[in-house]
Amino acid sequence: MNPLLGFILLAFSLFISPDFPADPPKVNQDRLHSSLMKLSTFGKNAAGGSDRVAYSQHDVDARVYVKELMRNAGLEVSVDFAGNIIGKRAGKTPGLKPIAFGSHIDEVPNGGDYDGPVGSLGAIEVIQTLHENGIVTDHPLEVIIFTNEEGGVIGSRALAGQLSQEALKTVSSSGLTQSEGIKALGGDPSRIAEVKRNPGDLAAFLELHIEQGANLYREKLDIGVVEGIVAIEWWEFTYTGFANHAGTTPMNMRKDPMLPAARLVLAINEIVTSHEGAQVGTVGKIQAYPGAGNVIPGEVKLNLELRDLSAEKIWMIYGEIEAKAKKLAEESKTEVSIIHREVASKPALADPAIQKSIENSAKSLGFTFKYLPSGAGHDAQEMARLAPMGMIFIPSKDGISHAPSEFSTKEDIANGANVLLQTILSLDKSLK
Amino acid sequence: MNPLLGFILLAFSLFISPDFPADPPKVNQDRLHSSLMKLSTFGKNAAGGSDRVAYSQHDVDARVYVKELMRNAGLEVSVDFAGNIIGKRAGKTPGLKPIAFGSHIDEVPNGGDYDGPVGSLGAIEVIQTLHENGIVTDHPLEVIIFTNEEGGVIGSRALAGQLSQEALKTVSSSGLTQSEGIKALGGDPSRIAEVKRNPGDLAAFLELHIEQGANLYREKLDIGVVEGIVAIEWWEFTYTGFANHAGTTPMNMRKDPMLPAARLVLAINEIVTSHEGAQVGTVGKIQAYPGAGNVIPGEVKLNLELRDLSAEKIWMIYGEIEAKAKKLAEESKTEVSIIHREVASKPALADPAIQKSIENSAKSLGFTFKYLPSGAGHDAQEMARLAPMGMIFIPSKDGISHAPSEFSTKEDIANGANVLLQTILSLDKSLK
């Protein structure tokens, strides 16, 4: 190539995409996939699922492997009092706060191999790639492998100062309490308060994750730019009628709470879908009491879960459902009582500048993308309390997660890791 | 009174009601009530309910008391191999088969004092009254206090030859198997087949019982002439969709089996009530699986029970429900599977002549009455396999049964016993 032409092309490429060199560093797709497959062997059960629940021996053993990968990538590895694995890499510019990123490696019982591991090993692969390319960022970098995400985002809650001593007493899927489990990972629950970070301690937090929904997969898109993690609210509705003999009570003398409960199930679906947007409403539990085939129920209980990026919208929709629920009780001469259970009362919104940076990174790498909310909870929701947050989603086959059939292609995984890498490099320049 | 006038009145009363003397024998209301109250002390719990479940020590102790009452009334008392207490009284006319009557004294856990005891002690009071009045019937009389009615009409099934060795292995509310329990009552389960009676062995069977429904109570009627005991059929419907994450699965990508299940609950009510008649249809159980607030159910199961005096009508109504259930599955892209469980596939119809005799007895005593089906099962349903059967109902407050608040007035109880007595005397004349 004519040197002048080369210079012109280089200048042009720098002009159209000033943050990205013409030939950006890329992760090693095969190495990343190979480490994921190796990680999946820890806790693989006969049914092909993963039993690597937090605090189990599988989790403990897998963490030894992960720490080794981190050290091989040049990270300075430690375990904090909450059991989180922290890998640090120094930056060039004194005084800058770290850009942190990571995910978790624990799974639900009989879970899959991708929910958590993709973002965890993707983060380590990013560091390995920087290491091999001799790239040192201005900001320090910090990879975090969180403790017990599936059992209540325990590690990230500790970092965000949201983990009470009471919560440490709850029993996890492993059978150990959170406290016992954290000890098994090398943490020290008695000093959990000391892991708390303060807002401003981190320059940004990023998490790469499988979508756990089928939006990207069905639309054949490479990358999801996450707008935020939805707020979640739960309500339990109890319709009370009068339990009676199913054989001897004429139809017109019944106060059967099953009827308004069934009408409410249908009304919830109608109300939730009558509004534009991505809100979801689910009745996941319903039960009649006493629950015998030959007894007209005295009570029927059902659960409502509403999720949306807007807490206001959740409460607006709930208002319509509540009014309908009471109307149905009146019409059926039953009574309804409603208990509200707060799950995640505020959405965790992704930082707009980071969303844009993820979009630009995806574009620069030639990937298709869409903006979408995360309907599921993630460690990133807790980290958003501390720092500007962003999440990158990759497609998951049929939107399945928390099951042995959870699957993402190695290309999609590498694409996500490359977007993570480019976003870090971009933020390293743009963030102060 | 002028003897001639007396004669004319007597002749007139015999003319209008030839079966009944002008001044028929009457039961002793206070004695009957007093023995009921005494019986209720066996197994009375702190909450005022009865824990006299079959085979419990309370049941065993109460039977000692009941046998004493029977002997005092002049009955020849024995316990058969099924644990049924049999009290025999000889008749005047050789070759006639016994008129049998009775009920049970066992209760559901935390049950009441009237369901069973009214018909049991009412039967003994009838014998006591005949004894005191020196009345000997043409037919032999037989009082039967059945074994474990509430736990599956065990004693009457044995008499009807419907009790398998398999059924003897089932565990009763007492914690004992039927077999162990029958032994505790003085029976011998190894010889259970020998208690079987044959059709024709009894001239008739009568049972006095509380209504267990509110028809008589709400209409302020004295006596129910039972048309028969309904047939009962059960079905379990399972709607299968696709279990998925309640946060990440958009509303329009769901296959939520909760929706057709709710629609079916409403359709069942509509279909059952769209037909004339006393049929009842109940959904007493509903449950979503996995049944977590944050998971779209993969399956929803619900139970349907249909009862009616006509098995054909049950199946006609079920046919409409089944067609609707399948249509709802199609419309919601879910699948429905249906399992049928036979409970009591044939109604036990009361003998028309006995129904008429009960009506006449009630009329002659000046009682109001109505014909009605029994929506609940009774020992009489098994006895109907052996002999012409009739049942007499008395009002039960608010139609409540199987609960501590079960209540009938002592007047209503005595009224029922008097109708039983008159019906026996009438049948004694009319039956061959």
Short mmCIF file of N, CA, C and O in Angstrom, two decimals, chain B residues 204-260:
data_model
loop_
_atom_site.label_atom_id
_atom_site.label_comp_id
_atom_site.label_asym_id
_atom_site.label_seq_id
_atom_site.Cartn_x
_atom_site.Cartn_y
_atom_site.Cartn_z
N ALA B 204 -85.94 -53.53 54.38
CA ALA B 204 -85.78 -52.10 54.07
C ALA B 204 -84.63 -51.58 54.92
O ALA B 204 -84.25 -52.20 55.92
N PHE B 205 -84.08 -50.44 54.48
CA PHE B 205 -83.11 -49.75 55.33
C PHE B 205 -83.49 -48.27 55.38
O PHE B 205 -83.75 -47.65 54.34
N LEU B 206 -83.48 -47.72 56.59
CA LEU B 206 -83.83 -46.31 56.80
C LEU B 206 -82.71 -45.62 57.57
O LEU B 206 -82.09 -46.22 58.45
N GLU B 207 -82.46 -44.37 57.21
CA GLU B 207 -81.47 -43.60 57.97
C GLU B 207 -82.00 -42.19 58.20
O GLU B 207 -82.44 -41.51 57.27
N LEU B 208 -81.95 -41.79 59.46
CA LEU B 208 -82.28 -40.41 59.86
C LEU B 208 -80.96 -39.65 59.95
O LEU B 208 -79.98 -40.17 60.47
N HIS B 209 -80.94 -38.43 59.43
CA HIS B 209 -79.67 -37.68 59.39
C HIS B 209 -79.95 -36.19 59.33
O HIS B 209 -81.00 -35.77 58.89
N ILE B 210 -78.98 -35.39 59.77
CA ILE B 210 -79.09 -33.94 59.56
C ILE B 210 -78.87 -33.66 58.07
O ILE B 210 -78.20 -34.44 57.38
N GLU B 211 -79.44 -32.55 57.59
CA GLU B 211 -79.39 -32.31 56.14
C GLU B 211 -77.99 -32.06 55.59
O GLU B 211 -77.70 -32.46 54.48
N GLN B 212 -77.11 -31.38 56.32
CA GLN B 212 -75.79 -30.97 55.81
C GLN B 212 -75.89 -29.97 54.67
O GLN B 212 -74.92 -29.77 53.93
N GLY B 213 -77.05 -29.41 54.53
CA GLY B 213 -77.26 -28.34 53.57
C GLY B 213 -78.29 -27.44 54.22
O GLY B 213 -78.83 -27.78 55.29
N ALA B 214 -78.59 -26.30 53.61
CA ALA B 214 -79.44 -25.32 54.30
C ALA B 214 -80.85 -25.24 53.73
O ALA B 214 -81.60 -24.33 54.02
N ASN B 215 -81.22 -26.22 52.89
CA ASN B 215 -82.54 -26.14 52.28
C ASN B 215 -83.65 -26.11 53.32
O ASN B 215 -84.51 -25.23 53.30
N LEU B 216 -83.68 -27.09 54.23
CA LEU B 216 -84.75 -27.17 55.23
C LEU B 216 -84.65 -25.99 56.19
O LEU B 216 -85.66 -25.36 56.53
N TYR B 217 -83.42 -25.69 56.62
CA TYR B 217 -83.23 -24.62 57.60
C TYR B 217 -83.71 -23.28 57.05
O TYR B 217 -84.43 -22.54 57.73
N ARG B 218 -83.33 -22.96 55.81
CA ARG B 218 -83.69 -21.64 55.26
C ARG B 218 -85.17 -21.56 54.91
O ARG B 218 -85.76 -20.50 54.98
N GLU B 219 -85.74 -22.71 54.52
CA GLU B 219 -87.16 -22.70 54.16
C GLU B 219 -88.05 -23.02 55.36
O GLU B 219 -89.25 -23.14 55.23
N LYS B 220 -87.41 -23.18 56.52
CA LYS B 220 -88.13 -23.44 57.78
C LYS B 220 -89.08 -24.65 57.65
O LYS B 220 -90.25 -24.58 58.00
N LEU B 221 -88.54 -25.72 57.12
CA LEU B 221 -89.30 -26.97 56.96
C LEU B 221 -88.81 -27.98 57.99
O LEU B 221 -87.65 -27.95 58.40
N ASP B 222 -89.72 -28.89 58.41
CA ASP B 222 -89.37 -29.83 59.47
C ASP B 222 -88.59 -31.05 58.98
O ASP B 222 -87.67 -31.52 59.64
N ILE B 223 -89.02 -31.56 57.83
CA ILE B 223 -88.54 -32.87 57.40
C ILE B 223 -88.14 -32.85 55.92
O ILE B 223 -88.83 -32.25 55.10
N GLY B 224 -87.04 -33.51 55.61
CA GLY B 224 -86.65 -33.72 54.22
C GLY B 224 -86.87 -35.17 53.83
O GLY B 224 -86.43 -36.08 54.54
N VAL B 225 -87.63 -35.38 52.75
CA VAL B 225 -87.81 -36.73 52.21
C VAL B 225 -86.74 -36.89 51.13
O VAL B 225 -86.79 -36.23 50.09
N VAL B 226 -85.77 -37.74 51.41
CA VAL B 226 -84.61 -37.83 50.51
C VAL B 226 -84.94 -38.66 49.29
O VAL B 226 -85.45 -39.78 49.41
N GLU B 227 -84.68 -38.07 48.13
CA GLU B 227 -84.98 -38.76 46.87
C GLU B 227 -83.88 -39.75 46.50
O GLU B 227 -84.09 -40.66 45.71
N GLY B 228 -82.72 -39.52 47.06
CA GLY B 228 -81.60 -40.41 46.76
C GLY B 228 -80.31 -39.71 47.09
O GLY B 228 -80.31 -38.51 47.44
N ILE B 229 -79.24 -40.45 46.99
CA ILE B 229 -77.92 -39.88 47.25
C ILE B 229 -77.22 -39.75 45.91
O ILE B 229 -77.19 -40.70 45.11
N VAL B 230 -76.73 -38.56 45.67
CA VAL B 230 -76.22 -38.22 44.34
C VAL B 230 -75.03 -39.07 43.92
O VAL B 230 -74.27 -39.56 44.76
N ALA B 231 -74.88 -39.21 42.62
CA ALA B 231 -73.64 -39.74 42.06
C ALA B 231 -72.60 -38.62 42.09
O ALA B 231 -72.95 -37.43 42.05
N ILE B 232 -71.35 -38.99 42.21
CA ILE B 232 -70.26 -38.01 42.28
C ILE B 232 -69.17 -38.42 41.30
O ILE B 232 -68.78 -39.58 41.26
N GLU B 233 -68.71 -37.47 40.52
CA GLU B 233 -67.57 -37.75 39.62
C GLU B 233 -66.54 -36.65 39.78
O GLU B 233 -66.89 -35.49 39.99
N TRP B 234 -65.29 -37.05 39.72
CA TRP B 234 -64.18 -36.08 39.81
C TRP B 234 -63.37 -36.12 38.53
O TRP B 234 -63.12 -37.18 37.97
N TRP B 235 -62.90 -34.93 38.15
CA TRP B 235 -61.92 -34.83 37.07
C TRP B 235 -60.82 -33.87 37.48
O TRP B 235 -61.07 -32.90 38.20
N GLU B 236 -59.61 -34.19 37.03
CA GLU B 236 -58.50 -33.25 37.24
C GLU B 236 -58.06 -32.74 35.87
O GLU B 236 -57.71 -33.53 34.99
N PHE B 237 -58.12 -31.42 35.71
CA PHE B 237 -57.70 -30.79 34.46
C PHE B 237 -56.29 -30.24 34.66
O PHE B 237 -56.04 -29.55 35.66
N THR B 238 -55.40 -30.51 33.72
CA THR B 238 -54.06 -29.93 33.77
C THR B 238 -53.83 -29.14 32.49
O THR B 238 -53.82 -29.71 31.40
N TYR B 239 -53.69 -27.84 32.65
CA TYR B 239 -53.29 -27.00 31.50
C TYR B 239 -51.78 -26.87 31.52
O TYR B 239 -51.19 -26.52 32.55
N THR B 240 -51.16 -27.17 30.40
CA THR B 240 -49.71 -27.08 30.30
C THR B 240 -49.33 -26.00 29.29
O THR B 240 -49.78 -26.02 28.15
N GLY B 241 -48.55 -25.05 29.76
CA GLY B 241 -48.03 -24.00 28.88
C GLY B 241 -46.52 -24.12 28.87
O GLY B 241 -45.99 -25.20 28.63
N PHE B 242 -45.85 -23.01 29.19
CA PHE B 242 -44.40 -23.05 29.23
C PHE B 242 -43.93 -22.17 30.38
O PHE B 242 -44.15 -20.96 30.36
N ALA B 243 -43.32 -22.82 31.38
CA ALA B 243 -42.81 -22.08 32.54
C ALA B 243 -41.68 -21.17 32.09
O ALA B 243 -40.81 -21.59 31.34
N ASN B 244 -41.70 -19.93 32.53
CA ASN B 244 -40.68 -19.01 32.08
C ASN B 244 -40.50 -17.89 33.10
O ASN B 244 -41.31 -17.73 34.01
N HIS B 245 -39.43 -17.14 32.91
CA HIS B 245 -39.07 -16.04 33.81
C HIS B 245 -40.14 -14.96 33.73
O HIS B 245 -40.45 -14.46 32.66
N ALA B 246 -40.69 -14.61 34.89
CA ALA B 246 -41.80 -13.65 34.91
C ALA B 246 -41.34 -12.24 34.61
O ALA B 246 -42.15 -11.36 34.31
N GLY B 247 -40.03 -12.00 34.66
CA GLY B 247 -39.55 -10.65 34.40
C GLY B 247 -39.09 -10.45 32.98
O GLY B 247 -39.21 -9.35 32.43
N THR B 248 -38.59 -11.50 32.36
CA THR B 248 -37.90 -11.33 31.08
C THR B 248 -38.72 -11.83 29.89
O THR B 248 -38.27 -11.71 28.76
N THR B 249 -39.89 -12.40 30.16
CA THR B 249 -40.69 -12.92 29.06
C THR B 249 -41.81 -11.93 28.74
O THR B 249 -42.71 -11.73 29.55
N PRO B 250 -41.72 -11.30 27.58
CA PRO B 250 -42.75 -10.31 27.23
C PRO B 250 -44.15 -10.96 27.24
O PRO B 250 -44.29 -12.16 27.00
N MET B 251 -45.16 -10.14 27.52
CA MET B 251 -46.53 -10.65 27.63
C MET B 251 -46.95 -11.42 26.37
O MET B 251 -47.65 -12.43 26.47
N ASN B 252 -46.53 -10.94 25.20
CA ASN B 252 -46.99 -11.57 23.96
C ASN B 252 -46.18 -12.80 23.58
O ASN B 252 -46.43 -13.42 22.56
N MET B 253 -45.16 -13.15 24.38
CA MET B 253 -44.40 -14.38 24.10
C MET B 253 -44.72 -15.48 25.12
O MET B 253 -44.03 -16.50 25.17
N ARG B 254 -45.74 -15.26 25.93
CA ARG B 254 -46.04 -16.23 27.00
C ARG B 254 -47.01 -17.31 26.54
O ARG B 254 -47.88 -17.06 25.72
N LYS B 255 -46.81 -18.49 27.13
CA LYS B 255 -47.83 -19.54 27.03
C LYS B 255 -48.23 -19.83 28.46
O LYS B 255 -47.73 -20.77 29.08
N ASP B 256 -49.11 -18.99 28.97
CA ASP B 256 -49.42 -19.01 30.40
C ASP B 256 -50.69 -19.84 30.66
O ASP B 256 -51.79 -19.41 30.31
N PRO B 257 -50.54 -21.01 31.26
CA PRO B 257 -51.70 -21.88 31.47
C PRO B 257 -52.69 -21.34 32.51
O PRO B 257 -53.79 -21.86 32.66
N MET B 258 -52.27 -20.28 33.24
CA MET B 258 -53.17 -19.69 34.23
C MET B 258 -54.41 -19.11 33.56
O MET B 258 -55.50 -19.11 34.15
N LEU B 259 -54.24 -18.61 32.33
CA LEU B 259 -55.37 -17.94 31.68
C LEU B 259 -56.49 -18.91 31.28
O LEU B 259 -57.64 -18.70 31.65
N PRO B 260 -56.18 -20.00 30.55
CA PRO B 260 -57.28 -20.94 30.26
C PRO B 260 -57.84 -21.58 31.53
O PRO B 260 -59.04 -21.88 31.59
#
